[in-house]
Amino acid sequence: MTEEEFEDFYARSVHRLTGQLYVMTGDFHEAQDVVQEAFVRAWGHRGKLAADLGPEAWVRTVAWRLAVSRWRRVLRAQRAWRRRGDSTVSEGPGPAAVDLELALRDLPARQRLCAALYYVCDLPVELIAAETRLSTGTVKTHLSRARGKLAAHLADHAHHAPTGESRDA
């Protein structure tokens, strides 16, 4: 199968195969993923595709096997988690974490980046400067401004919290 024939085969059959795998898997995004992966693998075997049952059958079979392999991996992972014996369920984020996330969204992009690199990634100012290609003074300015805006946002949010709602994290 030449490159042009493969491109034509792909154009003719990708939607049909995705629909078929969607029916087989029950998950449209999973069907798209496995069909694309199967076509990538078919590209490497395009010289032999016509000799088999047919290129569409080959891609469908490979896509189905990929889907089954993914399911098995997910099931093994679920079983492994259950065997761990950790029956506690993790609670969602508390109000303070949600407030912080909202406050971070309101920061300008560079302030948010510097704050994340400094507070979350524990990077020193010099390394942040090197990674972001900003001067150390600019990084310090962004961190100072970010701290000020975060403090103001969180203080304002805590002040407007409904009565009885805990703001401790």
mmCIF file of C-alpha atoms in Angstrom:
data_model
loop_
_atom_site.group_PDB
_atom_site.id
_atom_site.type_symbol
_atom_site.label_atom_id
_atom_site.label_comp_id
_atom_site.label_asym_id
_atom_site.label_seq_id
_atom_site.Cartn_x
_atom_site.Cartn_y
_atom_site.Cartn_z
ATOM 1 C CA MET A 1 0.000 0.000 0.000
ATOM 2 C CA THR A 2 1.532 3.297 -1.056
ATOM 3 C CA GLU A 3 1.446 6.465 1.020
ATOM 4 C CA GLU A 4 -1.344 7.888 -1.162
ATOM 5 C CA GLU A 5 -3.359 4.664 -0.905
ATOM 6 C CA PHE A 6 -2.951 4.690 2.865
ATOM 7 C CA GLU A 7 -4.099 8.314 3.084
ATOM 8 C CA ASP A 8 -7.132 7.438 0.965
ATOM 9 C CA PHE A 9 -7.834 4.374 3.112
ATOM 10 C CA TYR A 10 -7.593 6.500 6.257
ATOM 11 C CA ALA A 11 -9.916 9.183 4.889
ATOM 12 C CA ARG A 12 -12.483 6.571 3.794
ATOM 13 C CA SER A 13 -12.520 4.506 6.956
ATOM 14 C CA VAL A 14 -11.527 6.496 10.054
ATOM 15 C CA HIS A 15 -15.054 7.707 10.844
ATOM 16 C CA ARG A 16 -16.632 4.327 10.198
ATOM 17 C CA LEU A 17 -14.044 2.551 12.368
ATOM 18 C CA THR A 18 -14.405 5.121 15.143
ATOM 19 C CA GLY A 19 -18.171 4.581 15.090
ATOM 20 C CA GLN A 20 -17.738 0.822 15.199
ATOM 21 C CA LEU A 21 -15.303 1.000 18.114
ATOM 22 C CA TYR A 22 -17.615 3.443 19.873
ATOM 23 C CA VAL A 23 -20.372 0.849 19.718
ATOM 24 C CA MET A 24 -17.937 -1.843 20.857
ATOM 25 C CA THR A 25 -16.442 0.142 23.763
ATOM 26 C CA GLY A 26 -19.289 2.467 24.736
ATOM 27 C CA ASP A 27 -16.827 5.361 25.064
ATOM 28 C CA PHE A 28 -16.420 7.769 22.144
ATOM 29 C CA HIS A 29 -13.130 9.263 23.307
ATOM 30 C CA GLU A 30 -11.688 5.817 23.950
ATOM 31 C CA ALA A 31 -12.817 4.760 20.482
ATOM 32 C CA GLN A 32 -11.088 7.766 18.924
ATOM 33 C CA ASP A 33 -7.882 7.036 20.837
ATOM 34 C CA VAL A 34 -7.644 3.361 19.987
ATOM 35 C CA VAL A 35 -8.541 3.885 16.325
ATOM 36 C CA GLN A 36 -5.868 6.567 15.987
ATOM 37 C CA GLU A 37 -3.319 4.309 17.681
ATOM 38 C CA ALA A 38 -4.318 1.437 15.402
ATOM 39 C CA PHE A 39 -3.826 3.643 12.333
ATOM 40 C CA VAL A 40 -0.387 4.635 13.603
ATOM 41 C CA ARG A 41 0.488 0.959 13.883
ATOM 42 C CA ALA A 42 -1.054 0.250 10.480
ATOM 43 C CA TRP A 43 1.228 2.840 8.924
ATOM 44 C CA GLY A 44 4.200 0.725 9.940
ATOM 45 C CA HIS A 45 2.573 -2.387 8.418
ATOM 46 C CA ARG A 46 1.077 -0.765 5.324
ATOM 47 C CA GLY A 47 3.128 -3.002 3.007
ATOM 48 C CA LYS A 48 1.337 -6.104 4.354
ATOM 49 C CA LEU A 49 -2.170 -4.727 4.965
ATOM 50 C CA ALA A 50 -3.687 -5.714 1.630
ATOM 51 C CA ALA A 51 -2.497 -9.329 2.012
ATOM 52 C CA ASP A 52 -4.362 -9.854 5.286
ATOM 53 C CA LEU A 53 -8.146 -9.908 5.757
ATOM 54 C CA GLY A 54 -8.165 -6.335 4.552
ATOM 55 C CA PRO A 55 -6.811 -3.119 5.974
ATOM 56 C CA GLU A 56 -10.040 -2.107 7.679
ATOM 57 C CA ALA A 57 -10.375 -5.452 9.455
ATOM 58 C CA TRP A 58 -6.728 -5.207 10.531
ATOM 59 C CA VAL A 59 -7.182 -1.725 12.001
ATOM 60 C CA ARG A 60 -10.458 -2.695 13.697
ATOM 61 C CA THR A 61 -8.832 -5.788 15.273
ATOM 62 C CA VAL A 62 -5.827 -3.821 16.500
ATOM 63 C CA ALA A 63 -8.062 -1.048 17.862
ATOM 64 C CA TRP A 64 -10.221 -3.586 19.707
ATOM 65 C CA ARG A 65 -7.153 -5.279 21.198
ATOM 66 C CA LEU A 66 -5.838 -1.889 22.325
ATOM 67 C CA ALA A 67 -9.165 -1.128 24.016
ATOM 68 C CA VAL A 68 -9.155 -4.492 25.793
ATOM 69 C CA SER A 69 -5.566 -3.937 26.941
ATOM 70 C CA ARG A 70 -6.512 -0.557 28.363
ATOM 71 C CA TRP A 71 -9.475 -2.036 30.224
ATOM 72 C CA ARG A 72 -7.266 -4.737 31.682
ATOM 73 C CA ARG A 73 -4.735 -2.155 32.868
ATOM 74 C CA VAL A 74 -7.498 -0.136 34.532
ATOM 75 C CA LEU A 75 -8.953 -3.231 36.194
ATOM 76 C CA ARG A 76 -5.517 -4.310 37.449
ATOM 77 C CA ALA A 77 -4.918 -0.853 38.874
ATOM 78 C CA GLN A 78 -8.325 -0.864 40.595
ATOM 79 C CA ARG A 79 -7.656 -4.297 42.085
ATOM 80 C CA ALA A 80 -4.236 -3.164 43.290
ATOM 81 C CA TRP A 81 -5.786 -0.160 45.033
ATOM 82 C CA ARG A 82 -8.377 -2.368 46.692
ATOM 83 C CA ARG A 83 -5.672 -4.807 47.853
ATOM 84 C CA ARG A 84 -3.820 -1.925 49.485
ATOM 85 C CA GLY A 85 -6.463 -2.014 52.172
ATOM 86 C CA ASP A 86 -6.708 1.761 52.370
ATOM 87 C CA SER A 87 -10.451 2.092 52.744
ATOM 88 C CA THR A 88 -10.425 5.765 53.658
ATOM 89 C CA VAL A 89 -11.937 8.071 51.132
ATOM 90 C CA SER A 90 -10.160 11.300 50.504
ATOM 91 C CA GLU A 91 -12.275 14.355 51.081
ATOM 92 C CA GLY A 92 -12.398 17.152 48.569
ATOM 93 C CA PRO A 93 -10.573 20.400 49.053
ATOM 94 C CA GLY A 94 -11.630 22.568 51.957
ATOM 95 C CA PRO A 95 -12.923 26.113 51.582
ATOM 96 C CA ALA A 96 -9.453 27.600 52.097
ATOM 97 C CA ALA A 97 -8.004 25.557 49.232
ATOM 98 C CA VAL A 98 -10.855 26.598 46.954
ATOM 99 C CA ASP A 99 -10.365 30.236 47.960
ATOM 100 C CA LEU A 100 -6.652 29.975 47.224
ATOM 101 C CA GLU A 101 -7.307 28.456 43.819
ATOM 102 C CA LEU A 102 -9.726 31.263 42.956
ATOM 103 C CA ALA A 103 -7.240 33.846 44.207
ATOM 104 C CA LEU A 104 -4.488 32.312 42.072
ATOM 105 C CA ARG A 105 -6.702 32.499 38.998
ATOM 106 C CA ASP A 106 -7.054 36.248 39.509
ATOM 107 C CA LEU A 107 -3.295 36.818 39.443
ATOM 108 C CA PRO A 108 -1.599 37.915 36.232
ATOM 109 C CA ALA A 109 0.097 34.986 34.481
ATOM 110 C CA ARG A 110 3.690 35.863 35.441
ATOM 111 C CA GLN A 111 2.814 36.488 39.077
ATOM 112 C CA ARG A 112 0.942 33.168 39.190
ATOM 113 C CA LEU A 113 3.881 31.372 37.536
ATOM 114 C CA CYS A 114 6.443 32.851 39.927
ATOM 115 C CA ALA A 115 4.261 32.120 42.958
ATOM 116 C CA ALA A 116 3.684 28.520 41.858
ATOM 117 C CA LEU A 117 7.371 27.919 41.188
ATOM 118 C CA TYR A 118 8.341 29.457 44.525
ATOM 119 C CA TYR A 119 5.641 28.106 46.856
ATOM 120 C CA VAL A 120 4.570 24.874 45.198
ATOM 121 C CA CYS A 121 7.782 23.734 43.499
ATOM 122 C CA ASP A 122 10.039 25.150 46.243
ATOM 123 C CA LEU A 123 12.408 26.730 43.733
ATOM 124 C CA PRO A 124 14.755 29.511 44.849
ATOM 125 C CA VAL A 125 14.407 32.932 43.256
ATOM 126 C CA GLU A 126 17.577 32.473 41.201
ATOM 127 C CA LEU A 127 16.313 29.237 39.659
ATOM 128 C CA ILE A 128 12.912 30.795 38.937
ATOM 129 C CA ALA A 129 14.699 33.657 37.204
ATOM 130 C CA ALA A 130 16.711 31.239 35.084
ATOM 131 C CA GLU A 131 13.690 29.107 34.216
ATOM 132 C CA THR A 132 11.427 32.026 33.325
ATOM 133 C CA ARG A 133 14.199 34.157 31.795
ATOM 134 C CA LEU A 134 13.322 37.022 34.109
ATOM 135 C CA SER A 135 15.763 38.924 36.270
ATOM 136 C CA THR A 136 15.903 38.022 39.950
ATOM 137 C CA GLY A 137 14.593 41.503 40.777
ATOM 138 C CA THR A 138 11.602 40.974 38.482
ATOM 139 C CA VAL A 139 10.898 37.591 40.081
ATOM 140 C CA LYS A 140 11.033 39.161 43.537
ATOM 141 C CA THR A 141 8.671 41.913 42.381
ATOM 142 C CA HIS A 142 6.216 39.364 40.978
ATOM 143 C CA LEU A 143 6.383 37.351 44.212
ATOM 144 C CA SER A 144 5.819 40.434 46.352
ATOM 145 C CA ARG A 145 2.858 41.559 44.268
ATOM 146 C CA ALA A 146 1.424 38.042 44.190
ATOM 147 C CA ARG A 147 1.662 37.768 47.993
ATOM 148 C CA GLY A 148 -0.067 41.114 48.392
ATOM 149 C CA LYS A 149 -2.904 40.231 46.028
ATOM 150 C CA LEU A 150 -3.342 36.771 47.525
ATOM 151 C CA ALA A 151 -3.406 38.143 51.061
ATOM 152 C CA ALA A 152 -5.929 40.812 50.120
ATOM 153 C CA HIS A 153 -8.134 38.347 48.222
ATOM 154 C CA LEU A 154 -8.084 35.748 50.989
ATOM 155 C CA ALA A 155 -8.644 38.320 53.746
ATOM 156 C CA ASP A 156 -11.561 39.803 51.801
ATOM 157 C CA HIS A 157 -12.996 36.355 51.146
ATOM 158 C CA ALA A 158 -12.651 35.332 54.807
ATOM 159 C CA HIS A 159 -14.363 38.577 55.845
ATOM 160 C CA HIS A 160 -17.354 37.802 53.588
ATOM 161 C CA ALA A 161 -17.659 34.135 54.629
ATOM 162 C CA PRO A 162 -21.114 33.098 55.859
ATOM 163 C CA THR A 163 -21.474 32.728 59.620
ATOM 164 C CA GLY A 164 -20.595 29.286 60.920
ATOM 165 C CA GLU A 165 -18.323 28.481 57.982
ATOM 166 C CA SER A 166 -14.820 27.657 59.120
ATOM 167 C CA ARG A 167 -11.952 29.364 57.342
ATOM 168 C CA ASP A 168 -9.242 27.247 58.967
ATOM 169 C CA ALA A 169 -7.255 24.947 56.696
#
